[in-house]
Coordinates of C-alpha atoms and ligand atoms in Angstrom, one line a residue:
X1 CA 0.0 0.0 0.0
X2 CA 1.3 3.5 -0.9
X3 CA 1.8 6.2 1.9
X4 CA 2.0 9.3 2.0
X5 CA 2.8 12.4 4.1
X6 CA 0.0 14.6 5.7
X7 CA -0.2 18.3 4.8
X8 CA 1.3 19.1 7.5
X9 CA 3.9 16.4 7.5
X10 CA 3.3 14.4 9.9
X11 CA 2.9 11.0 10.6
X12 CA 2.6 8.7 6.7
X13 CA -1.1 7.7 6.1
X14 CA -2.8 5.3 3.5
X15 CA -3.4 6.8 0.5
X16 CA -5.7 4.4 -0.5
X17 CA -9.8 5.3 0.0
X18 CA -11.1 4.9 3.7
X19 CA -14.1 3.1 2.0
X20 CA -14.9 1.1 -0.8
X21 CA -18.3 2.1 -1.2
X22 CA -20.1 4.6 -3.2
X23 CA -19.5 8.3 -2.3
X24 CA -22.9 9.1 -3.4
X25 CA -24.6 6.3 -1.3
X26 CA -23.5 8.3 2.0
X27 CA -27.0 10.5 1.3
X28 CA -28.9 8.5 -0.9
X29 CA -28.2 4.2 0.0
X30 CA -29.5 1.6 -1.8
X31 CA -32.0 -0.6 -0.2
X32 CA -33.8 -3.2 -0.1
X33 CA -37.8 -2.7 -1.0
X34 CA -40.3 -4.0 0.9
X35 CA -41.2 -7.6 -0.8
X36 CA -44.1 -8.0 -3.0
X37 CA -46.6 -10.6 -3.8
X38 CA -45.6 -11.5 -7.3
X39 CA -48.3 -10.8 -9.7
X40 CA -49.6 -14.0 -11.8
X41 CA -50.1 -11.7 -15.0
X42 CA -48.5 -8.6 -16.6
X43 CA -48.6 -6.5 -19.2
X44 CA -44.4 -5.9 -19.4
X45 CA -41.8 -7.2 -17.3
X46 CA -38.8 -5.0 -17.4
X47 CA -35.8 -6.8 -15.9
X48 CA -33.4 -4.5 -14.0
X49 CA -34.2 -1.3 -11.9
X50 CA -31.6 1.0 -12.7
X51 CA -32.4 4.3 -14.9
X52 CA -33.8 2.5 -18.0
X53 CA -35.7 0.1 -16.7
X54 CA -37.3 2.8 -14.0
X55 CA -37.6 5.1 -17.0
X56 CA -39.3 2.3 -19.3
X57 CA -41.3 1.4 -16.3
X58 CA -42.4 4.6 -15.6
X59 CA -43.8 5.3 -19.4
X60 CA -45.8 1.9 -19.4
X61 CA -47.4 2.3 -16.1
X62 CA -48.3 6.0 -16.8
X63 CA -50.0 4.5 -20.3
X64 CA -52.2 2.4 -17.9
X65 CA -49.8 -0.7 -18.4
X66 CA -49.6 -3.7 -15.9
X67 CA -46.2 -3.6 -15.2
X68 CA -43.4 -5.1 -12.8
X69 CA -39.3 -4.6 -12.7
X70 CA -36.9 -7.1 -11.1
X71 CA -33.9 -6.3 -9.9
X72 CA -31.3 -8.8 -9.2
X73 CA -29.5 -6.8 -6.6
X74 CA -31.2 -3.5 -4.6
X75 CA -32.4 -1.3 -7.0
X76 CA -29.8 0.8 -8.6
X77 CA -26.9 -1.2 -7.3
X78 CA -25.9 -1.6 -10.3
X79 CA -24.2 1.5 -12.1
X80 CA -27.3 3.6 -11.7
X81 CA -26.2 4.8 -8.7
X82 CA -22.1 4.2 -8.8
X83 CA -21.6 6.5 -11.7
X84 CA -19.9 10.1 -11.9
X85 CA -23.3 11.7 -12.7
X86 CA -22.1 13.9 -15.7
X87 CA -24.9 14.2 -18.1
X88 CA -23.3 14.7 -21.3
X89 CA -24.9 11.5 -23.7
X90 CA -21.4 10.9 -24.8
X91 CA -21.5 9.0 -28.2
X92 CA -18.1 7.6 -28.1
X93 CA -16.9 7.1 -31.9
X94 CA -16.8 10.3 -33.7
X95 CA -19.4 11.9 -36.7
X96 CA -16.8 10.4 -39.4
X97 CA -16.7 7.3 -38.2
X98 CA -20.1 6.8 -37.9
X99 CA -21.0 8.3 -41.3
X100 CA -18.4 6.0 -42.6
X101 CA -20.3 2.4 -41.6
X102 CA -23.9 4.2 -41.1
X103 CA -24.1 6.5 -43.5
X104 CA -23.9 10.6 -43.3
X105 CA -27.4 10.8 -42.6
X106 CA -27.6 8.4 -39.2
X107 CA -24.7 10.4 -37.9
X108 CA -26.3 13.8 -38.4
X109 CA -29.4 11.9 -36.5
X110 CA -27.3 10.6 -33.8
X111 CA -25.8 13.7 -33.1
X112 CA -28.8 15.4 -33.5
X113 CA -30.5 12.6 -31.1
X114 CA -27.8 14.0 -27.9
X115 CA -29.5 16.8 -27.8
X116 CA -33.0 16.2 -27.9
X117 CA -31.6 13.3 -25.2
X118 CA -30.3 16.1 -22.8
X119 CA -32.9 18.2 -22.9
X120 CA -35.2 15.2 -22.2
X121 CA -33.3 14.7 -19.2
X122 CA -33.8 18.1 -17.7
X123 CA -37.7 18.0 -18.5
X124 CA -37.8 14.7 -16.6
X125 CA -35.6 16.1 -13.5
X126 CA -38.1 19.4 -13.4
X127 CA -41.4 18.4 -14.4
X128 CA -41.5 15.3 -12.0
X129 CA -39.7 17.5 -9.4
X130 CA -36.6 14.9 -8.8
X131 CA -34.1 16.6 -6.5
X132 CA -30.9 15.1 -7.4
X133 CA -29.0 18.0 -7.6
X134 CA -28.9 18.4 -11.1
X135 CA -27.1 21.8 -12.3
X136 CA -26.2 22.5 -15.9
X137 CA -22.8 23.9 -15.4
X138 CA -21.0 23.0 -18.9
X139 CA -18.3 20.7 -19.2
X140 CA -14.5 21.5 -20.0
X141 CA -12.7 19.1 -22.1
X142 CA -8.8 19.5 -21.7
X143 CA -6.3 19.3 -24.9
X144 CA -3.1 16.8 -24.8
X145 CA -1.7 18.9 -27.6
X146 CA -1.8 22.1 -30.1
X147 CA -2.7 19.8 -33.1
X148 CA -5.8 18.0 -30.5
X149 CA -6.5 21.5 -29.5
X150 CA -6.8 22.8 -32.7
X151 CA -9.1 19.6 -34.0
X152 CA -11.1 20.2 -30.9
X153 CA -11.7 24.1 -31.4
X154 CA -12.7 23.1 -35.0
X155 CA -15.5 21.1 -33.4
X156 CA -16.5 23.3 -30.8
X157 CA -17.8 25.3 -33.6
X158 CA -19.0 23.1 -35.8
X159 CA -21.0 21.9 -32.9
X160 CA -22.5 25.7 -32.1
X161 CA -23.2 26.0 -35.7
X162 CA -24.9 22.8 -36.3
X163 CA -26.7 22.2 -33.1
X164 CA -26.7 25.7 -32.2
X165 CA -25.1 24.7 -29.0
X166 CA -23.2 27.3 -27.2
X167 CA -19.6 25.7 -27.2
X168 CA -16.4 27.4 -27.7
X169 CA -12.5 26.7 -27.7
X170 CA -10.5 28.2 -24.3
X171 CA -7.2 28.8 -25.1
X172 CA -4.1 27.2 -22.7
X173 CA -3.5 31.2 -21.8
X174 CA -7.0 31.0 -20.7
X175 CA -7.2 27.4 -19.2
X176 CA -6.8 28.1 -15.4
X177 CA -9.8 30.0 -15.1
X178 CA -11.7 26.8 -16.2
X179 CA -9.2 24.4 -14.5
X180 CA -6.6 25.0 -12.1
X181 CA -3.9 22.8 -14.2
X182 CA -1.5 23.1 -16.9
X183 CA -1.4 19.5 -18.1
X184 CA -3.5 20.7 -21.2
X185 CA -2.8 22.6 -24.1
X186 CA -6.1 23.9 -24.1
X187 CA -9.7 23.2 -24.8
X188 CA -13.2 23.2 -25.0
X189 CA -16.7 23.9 -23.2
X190 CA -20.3 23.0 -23.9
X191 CA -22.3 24.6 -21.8
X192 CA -25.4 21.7 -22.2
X193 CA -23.7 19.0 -20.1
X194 CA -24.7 19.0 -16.6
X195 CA -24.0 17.1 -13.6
X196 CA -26.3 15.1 -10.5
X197 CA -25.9 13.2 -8.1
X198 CA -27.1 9.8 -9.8
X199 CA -28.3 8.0 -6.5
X200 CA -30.2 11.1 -5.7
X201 CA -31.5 10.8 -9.4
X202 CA -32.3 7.0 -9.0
X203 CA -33.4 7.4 -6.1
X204 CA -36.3 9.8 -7.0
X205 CA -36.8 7.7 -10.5
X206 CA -37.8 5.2 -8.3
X207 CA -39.8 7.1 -6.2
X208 CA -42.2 8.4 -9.3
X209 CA -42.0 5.0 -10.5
X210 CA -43.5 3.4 -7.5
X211 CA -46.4 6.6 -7.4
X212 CA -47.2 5.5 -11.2
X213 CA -47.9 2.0 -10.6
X214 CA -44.6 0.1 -10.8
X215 CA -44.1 -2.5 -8.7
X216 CA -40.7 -3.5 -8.2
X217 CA -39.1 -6.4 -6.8
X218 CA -35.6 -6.2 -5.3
X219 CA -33.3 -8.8 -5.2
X220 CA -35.5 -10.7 -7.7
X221 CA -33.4 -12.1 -10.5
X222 CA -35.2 -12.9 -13.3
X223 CA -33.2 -16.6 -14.3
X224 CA -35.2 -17.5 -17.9
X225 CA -37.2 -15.9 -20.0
X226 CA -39.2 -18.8 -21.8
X227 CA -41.8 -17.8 -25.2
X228 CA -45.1 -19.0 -24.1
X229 CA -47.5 -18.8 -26.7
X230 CA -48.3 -15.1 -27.7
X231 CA -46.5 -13.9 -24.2
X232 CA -43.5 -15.2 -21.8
X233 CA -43.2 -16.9 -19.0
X234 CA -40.6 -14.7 -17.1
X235 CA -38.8 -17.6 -14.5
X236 CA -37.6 -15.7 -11.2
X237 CA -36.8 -17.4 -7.6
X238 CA -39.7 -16.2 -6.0
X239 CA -42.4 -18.0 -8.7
X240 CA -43.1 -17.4 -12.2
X241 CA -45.4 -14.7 -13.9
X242 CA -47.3 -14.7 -17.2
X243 CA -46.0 -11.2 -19.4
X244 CA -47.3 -10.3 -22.4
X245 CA -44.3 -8.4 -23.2
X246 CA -40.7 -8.0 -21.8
X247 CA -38.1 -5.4 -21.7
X248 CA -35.1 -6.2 -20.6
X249 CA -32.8 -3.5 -19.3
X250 CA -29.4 -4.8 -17.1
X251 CA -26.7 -3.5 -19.5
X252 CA -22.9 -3.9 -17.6
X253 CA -25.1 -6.2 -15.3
X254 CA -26.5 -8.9 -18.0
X255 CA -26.0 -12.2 -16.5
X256 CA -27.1 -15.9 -17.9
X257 CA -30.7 -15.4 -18.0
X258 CA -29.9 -13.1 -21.4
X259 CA -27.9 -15.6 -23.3
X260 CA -27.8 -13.2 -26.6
X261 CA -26.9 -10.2 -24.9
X262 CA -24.4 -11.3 -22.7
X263 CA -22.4 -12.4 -26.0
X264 CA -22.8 -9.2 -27.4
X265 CA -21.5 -6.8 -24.1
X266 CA -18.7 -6.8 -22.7
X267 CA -19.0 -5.8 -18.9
X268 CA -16.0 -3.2 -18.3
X269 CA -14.9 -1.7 -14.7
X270 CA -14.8 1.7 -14.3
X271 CA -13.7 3.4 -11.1
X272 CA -14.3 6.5 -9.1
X273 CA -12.4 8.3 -6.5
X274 CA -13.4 11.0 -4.6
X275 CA -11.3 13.1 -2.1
X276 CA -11.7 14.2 1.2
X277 CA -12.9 17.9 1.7
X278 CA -11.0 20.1 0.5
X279 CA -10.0 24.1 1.2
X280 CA -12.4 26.6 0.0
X281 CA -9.5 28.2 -1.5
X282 CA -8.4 24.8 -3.1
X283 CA -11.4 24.0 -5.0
X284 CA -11.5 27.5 -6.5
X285 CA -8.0 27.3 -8.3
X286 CA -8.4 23.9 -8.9
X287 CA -11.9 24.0 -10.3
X288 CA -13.0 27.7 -10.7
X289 CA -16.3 27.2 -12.5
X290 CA -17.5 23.8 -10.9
X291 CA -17.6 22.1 -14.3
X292 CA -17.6 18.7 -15.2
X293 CA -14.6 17.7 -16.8
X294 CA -13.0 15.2 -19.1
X295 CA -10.7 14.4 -21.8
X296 CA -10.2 12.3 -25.1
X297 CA -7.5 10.1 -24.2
X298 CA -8.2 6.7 -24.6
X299 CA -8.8 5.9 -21.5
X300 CA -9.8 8.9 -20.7
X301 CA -10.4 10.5 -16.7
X302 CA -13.6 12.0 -16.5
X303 CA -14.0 14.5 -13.2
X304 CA -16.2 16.8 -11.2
X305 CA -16.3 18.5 -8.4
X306 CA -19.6 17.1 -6.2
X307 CA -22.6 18.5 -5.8
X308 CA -21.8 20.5 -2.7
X309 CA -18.6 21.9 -4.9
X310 CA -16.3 20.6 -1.7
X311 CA -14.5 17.2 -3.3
X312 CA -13.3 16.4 -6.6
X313 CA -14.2 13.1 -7.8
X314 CA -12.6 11.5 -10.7
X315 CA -13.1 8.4 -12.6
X316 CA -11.5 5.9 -14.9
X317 CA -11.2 2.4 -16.6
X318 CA -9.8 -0.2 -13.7
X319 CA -8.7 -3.2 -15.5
X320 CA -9.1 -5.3 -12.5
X321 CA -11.8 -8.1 -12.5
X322 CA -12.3 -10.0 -9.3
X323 CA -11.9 -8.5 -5.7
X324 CA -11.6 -4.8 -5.4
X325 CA -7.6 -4.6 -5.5
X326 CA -5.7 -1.4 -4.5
X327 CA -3.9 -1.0 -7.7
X328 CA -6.4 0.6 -9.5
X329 CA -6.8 3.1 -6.9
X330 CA -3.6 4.3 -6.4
X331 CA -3.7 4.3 -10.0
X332 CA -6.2 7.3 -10.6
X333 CA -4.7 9.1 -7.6
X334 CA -2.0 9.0 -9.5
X335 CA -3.7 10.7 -12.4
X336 CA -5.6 12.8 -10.3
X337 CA -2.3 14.2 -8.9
X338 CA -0.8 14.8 -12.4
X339 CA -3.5 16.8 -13.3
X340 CA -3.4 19.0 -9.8
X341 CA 0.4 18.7 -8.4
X342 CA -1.5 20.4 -5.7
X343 CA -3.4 17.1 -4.8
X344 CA -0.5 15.4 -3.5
X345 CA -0.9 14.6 0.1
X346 CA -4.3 14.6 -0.6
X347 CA -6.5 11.6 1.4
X348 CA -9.3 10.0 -0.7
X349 CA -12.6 9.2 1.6
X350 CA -13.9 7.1 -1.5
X351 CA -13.6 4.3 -4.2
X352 CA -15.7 2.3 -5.7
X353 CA -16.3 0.3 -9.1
X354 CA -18.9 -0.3 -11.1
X355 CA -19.5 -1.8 -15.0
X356 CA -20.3 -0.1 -17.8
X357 CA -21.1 -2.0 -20.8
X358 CA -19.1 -1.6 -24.2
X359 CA -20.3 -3.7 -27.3
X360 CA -18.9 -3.3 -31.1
X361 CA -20.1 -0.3 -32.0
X362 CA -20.4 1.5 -29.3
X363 CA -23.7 2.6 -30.0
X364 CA -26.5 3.1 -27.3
X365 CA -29.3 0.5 -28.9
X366 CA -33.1 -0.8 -28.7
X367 CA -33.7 -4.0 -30.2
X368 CA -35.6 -6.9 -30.3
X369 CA -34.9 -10.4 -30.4
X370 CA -37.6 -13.4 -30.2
X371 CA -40.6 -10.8 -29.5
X372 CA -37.9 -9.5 -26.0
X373 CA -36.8 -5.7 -26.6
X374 CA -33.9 -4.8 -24.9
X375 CA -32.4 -1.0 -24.1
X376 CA -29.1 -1.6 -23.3
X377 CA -25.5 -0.7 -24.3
X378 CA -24.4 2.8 -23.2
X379 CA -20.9 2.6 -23.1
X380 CA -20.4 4.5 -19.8
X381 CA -23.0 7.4 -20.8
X382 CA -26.3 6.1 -19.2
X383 CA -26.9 8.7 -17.3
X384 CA -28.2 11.0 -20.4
X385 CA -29.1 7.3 -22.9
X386 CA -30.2 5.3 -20.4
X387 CA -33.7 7.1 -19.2
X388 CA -33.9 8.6 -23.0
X389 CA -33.4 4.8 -24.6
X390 CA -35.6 3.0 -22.1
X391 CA -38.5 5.9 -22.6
X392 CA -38.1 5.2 -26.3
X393 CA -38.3 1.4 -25.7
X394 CA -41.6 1.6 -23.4
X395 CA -43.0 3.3 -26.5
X396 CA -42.0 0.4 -28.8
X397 CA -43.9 -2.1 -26.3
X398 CA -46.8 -0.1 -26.7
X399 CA -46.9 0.5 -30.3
X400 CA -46.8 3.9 -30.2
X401 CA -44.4 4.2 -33.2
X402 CA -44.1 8.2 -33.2
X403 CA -42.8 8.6 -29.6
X404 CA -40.5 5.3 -30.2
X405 CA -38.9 7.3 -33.0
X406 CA -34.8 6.8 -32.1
X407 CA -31.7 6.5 -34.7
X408 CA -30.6 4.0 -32.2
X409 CA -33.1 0.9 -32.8
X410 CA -31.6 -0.8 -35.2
X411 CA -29.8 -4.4 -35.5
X412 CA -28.4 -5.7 -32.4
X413 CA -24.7 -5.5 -31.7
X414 CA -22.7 -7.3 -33.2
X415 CA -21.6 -11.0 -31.4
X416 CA -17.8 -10.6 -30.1
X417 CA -15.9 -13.9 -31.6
X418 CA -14.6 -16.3 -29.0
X419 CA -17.0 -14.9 -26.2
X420 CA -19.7 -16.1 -23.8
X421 CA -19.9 -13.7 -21.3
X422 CA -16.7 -13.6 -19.4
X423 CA -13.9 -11.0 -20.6
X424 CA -10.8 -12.5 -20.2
X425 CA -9.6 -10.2 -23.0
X426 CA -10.3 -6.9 -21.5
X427 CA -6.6 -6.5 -19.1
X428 CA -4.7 -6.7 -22.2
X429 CA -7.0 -4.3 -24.5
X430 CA -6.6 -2.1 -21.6
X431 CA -3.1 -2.4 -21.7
X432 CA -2.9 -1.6 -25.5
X433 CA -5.0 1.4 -24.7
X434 CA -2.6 2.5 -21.9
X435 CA 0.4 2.1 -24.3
X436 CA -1.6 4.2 -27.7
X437 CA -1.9 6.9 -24.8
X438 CA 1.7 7.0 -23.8
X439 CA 2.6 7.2 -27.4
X440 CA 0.1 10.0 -28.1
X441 CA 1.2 11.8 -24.8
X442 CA 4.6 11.6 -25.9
X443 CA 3.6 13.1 -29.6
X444 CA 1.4 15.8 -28.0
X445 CA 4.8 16.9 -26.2
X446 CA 7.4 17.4 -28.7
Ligands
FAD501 C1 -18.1 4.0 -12.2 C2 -19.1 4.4 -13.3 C3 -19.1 5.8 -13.7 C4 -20.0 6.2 -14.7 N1 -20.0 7.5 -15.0 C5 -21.0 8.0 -15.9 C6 -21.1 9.4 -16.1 O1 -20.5 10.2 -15.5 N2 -22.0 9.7 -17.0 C7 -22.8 8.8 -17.7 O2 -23.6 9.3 -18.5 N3 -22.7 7.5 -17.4 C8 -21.8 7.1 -16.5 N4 -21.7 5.7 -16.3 C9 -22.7 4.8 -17.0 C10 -24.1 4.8 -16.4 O3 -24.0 4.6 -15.0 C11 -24.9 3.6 -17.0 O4 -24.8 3.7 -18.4 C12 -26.3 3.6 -16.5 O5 -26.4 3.7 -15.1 C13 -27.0 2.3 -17.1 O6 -28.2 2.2 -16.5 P1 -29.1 0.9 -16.8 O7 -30.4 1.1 -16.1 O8 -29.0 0.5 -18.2 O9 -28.2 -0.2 -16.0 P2 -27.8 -0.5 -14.5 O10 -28.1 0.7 -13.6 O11 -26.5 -1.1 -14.5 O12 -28.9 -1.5 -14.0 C14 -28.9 -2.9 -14.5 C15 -29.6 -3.7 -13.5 O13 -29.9 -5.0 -14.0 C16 -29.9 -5.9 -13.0 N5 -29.9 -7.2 -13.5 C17 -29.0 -7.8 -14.3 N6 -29.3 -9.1 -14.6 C18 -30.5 -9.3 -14.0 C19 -31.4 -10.4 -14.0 N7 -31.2 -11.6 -14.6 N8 -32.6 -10.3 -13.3 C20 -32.9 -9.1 -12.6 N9 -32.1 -8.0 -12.6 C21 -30.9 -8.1 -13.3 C22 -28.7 -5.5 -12.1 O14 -28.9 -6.0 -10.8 C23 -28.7 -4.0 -12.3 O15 -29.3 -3.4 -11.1 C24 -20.8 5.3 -15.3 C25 -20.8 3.9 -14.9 C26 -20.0 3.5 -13.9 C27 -20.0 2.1 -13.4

């Protein structure tokens, strides 16, 4: 374990997290609900309780539908409530590469898709009241180099242009009154990206949810899901119910009872840290405007400061898979003190894990497959996809093909050869990863 010496130098301390456990669970905690009978007959069965299957749930059951969510573990346990909370509906390959395998005009729709996606999320947070602590404060995104700078200012106005989004380039002469660091050569900020606090917002999803008519079952996992005639039988531990449609919603979670899924995503850790309290004085050099942050490494850090503006909290791929091993976490520190020298003796109160899931396109997706629709893949930006794709899907179940309307249901993902569900292969593409971004870090400085 790595020590280090307080602030005031005195005796070393672990540097590692005091807990292991979600920061944002210390004001909103997941818990069990109270059980419920299990209903013999429904309308849909969404399996999973996190933002899409809440969000799906919620549409159905305001329609009048009959409808239940399981959840294998408490609801939200999965990365509803573990993630960073930045609401940006991150697409992760760019407009050319898209264009390139779907055609110019699904990328313009994508694209255009983000923003209608965003703005749906700050309807849903005011109309139905959720206090999660959601603020639209822009986020910054920092430059490795003058060329990525340069590429990066390029699209900041091609986004305000196209999208009419205001977005703009911030020169490195400029930087530190965005971000109190010099590691970037510059960058950008879109002022339509918020932040939350995602157990707050799950937390409140649910609440609605259960007002509307959901009925959800905690620590339910739904083991088969069997055709039966014109409906399913959906197979869970507690007894079996009759569903006349089912929506299936567990993403980095999917387990066995999704056989097609599970070979199509490819569970991936990622890993937050948040600080202890820090000075007044600190957190206004360090992060002047209370944006969120990120960057376009590879494996990228993404960053805020919480809600209360007195921590930073940053995140990034942990290419650990069993356990919850201190490597990874001394790993971010490390990048968290890069980025703010400052940070040094620094003691972390938090880290925590969670997945996200990453398929072959990397494409947020509604399909179906034998009559069950899923809303899944969203490659570590659920917190904008998620309750946007799961509305979308909640329309599909109901027929209502003009508020389904989505550039993102189209064929499944693709299968990943040589895979079943268990990612043996992901230390070493996170290794490659970590090796292109050395080499592009060492470009960016000469
Ligand atoms: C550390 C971390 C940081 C992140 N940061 C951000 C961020 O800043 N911004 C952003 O946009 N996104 C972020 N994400 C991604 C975001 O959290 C997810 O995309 C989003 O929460 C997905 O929601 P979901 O409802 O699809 O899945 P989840 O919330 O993961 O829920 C899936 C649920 O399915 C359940 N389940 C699985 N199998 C079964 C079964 N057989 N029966 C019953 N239940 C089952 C699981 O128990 C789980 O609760 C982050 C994710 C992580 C892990």
């Amino acid at each position: 374990m790595d020590e280090v010496k307080t602030a005031r130098g005195e005796e070393p301390r672990t540097a590692v997290a005091e807990k292991n456990t979600p920061f944002w669970w210390e004001e909103a905690p997941v818990r069990p609900l109270p059980r419920q009978p299990l209903a013999k007959t429904l309308d849909v069965a969404v399996v999973g309780a996190g933002y899409a299957g809440l969000s799906a749930g919620l549409a159905l059951a305001r329609e009048g539908r009959s409808v239940a969510a399981f959840d294998a573990m408490n609801p939200g346990e999965g990365a509803s409530t573990r993630n960073g909370g930045i609401a940006s509906a991150n697409i992760r390959p760019d407009h050319a590469t898209i264009a390139r395998r779907l055609g110019e005009e699904k990328a313009i729709a994508i694209e255009a898709e983000g923003k209608v996606a965003r703005e749906f999320l700050h309807d849903l947070v005011r109309t139905e009241g959720l206090a999660c602590d959601f603020r639209l404060v822009g986020l910054f995104k920092g430059a490795l180099g003058h060329d990525e700078y340069e590429a990066m200012a390029r699209d900041a106005e091609a986004l305000a242009k196209r999208l009419g989004i205001q977005s703009y380039a911030v020169p490195h002469a400029e930087q530190r009154s965005y971000i109190g660091t010099d590691f970037y050569r510059g960058g950008t900020v879109r002022m339509d990206v918020g932040g939350l606090h995602p157990a707050k917002f799950h937390a409140e999803l649910l609440r609605v949810a259960l007002a509307a008519g959901v009925t959800v079952h905690s620590q339910t996992p739904v083991i088969s899901i069997e055709r039966d005639g014109a409906g399913f039988r959906v197979v869970t531990p507690a007894g079996t119910v009759q569903a006349r449609q089912v929506l299936v919603c567990t993403n980095g979670y999917t387990d066995a009872a999704s056989p097609f899924l599970r070979r199509r995503l490819v569970p991936v850790r990622s890993r937050i840290i948040a600080t202890e309290e820090l000075a007044p004085e600190l957190m206004a050099r360090l992060m002047p405007k209370l944006m969120m942050m990120g960057e376009n490494r590879k494996l990228a850090f993404y960053y805020r400061p919480s809600p209360d503006g007195r921590r930073i909290l940053l995140g990034g791929r942990d290419s650990s898979r069993v356990g919850d091993p201190e490597a990874p976490k001394l790993l971010l520190r490390k990048g968290l003190v890069n980025l703010f020298p400052e940070l040094e003796n620094v003691r972390l109160s938090h880290s925590w894990f969670g997945n996200v899931a990453m398929h072959r396109d990397m494409l947020p997706r509604i399909f179906e497959k034998d009559g069950v629709v899923h809303a899944t893949g969203f490659c570590g930006s659920g917190v904008v996809w998620a309750p946007w794709i799961g509305t979308r899907a909640a329309y599909k179940l109901m027929g209502d093909r003009e508020r389904a309307r989505t550039a993102f249901d189209f064929r499944p993902p693709a299968s990943i050869p040589l895979y079943r569900g268990n990612p043996w292969f992901m230390p070493a593409v996170i290794q490659g990863y970590r090796m292109q971004d050395r080499i592009a870090l060492w470009r960016a400085s000469r």
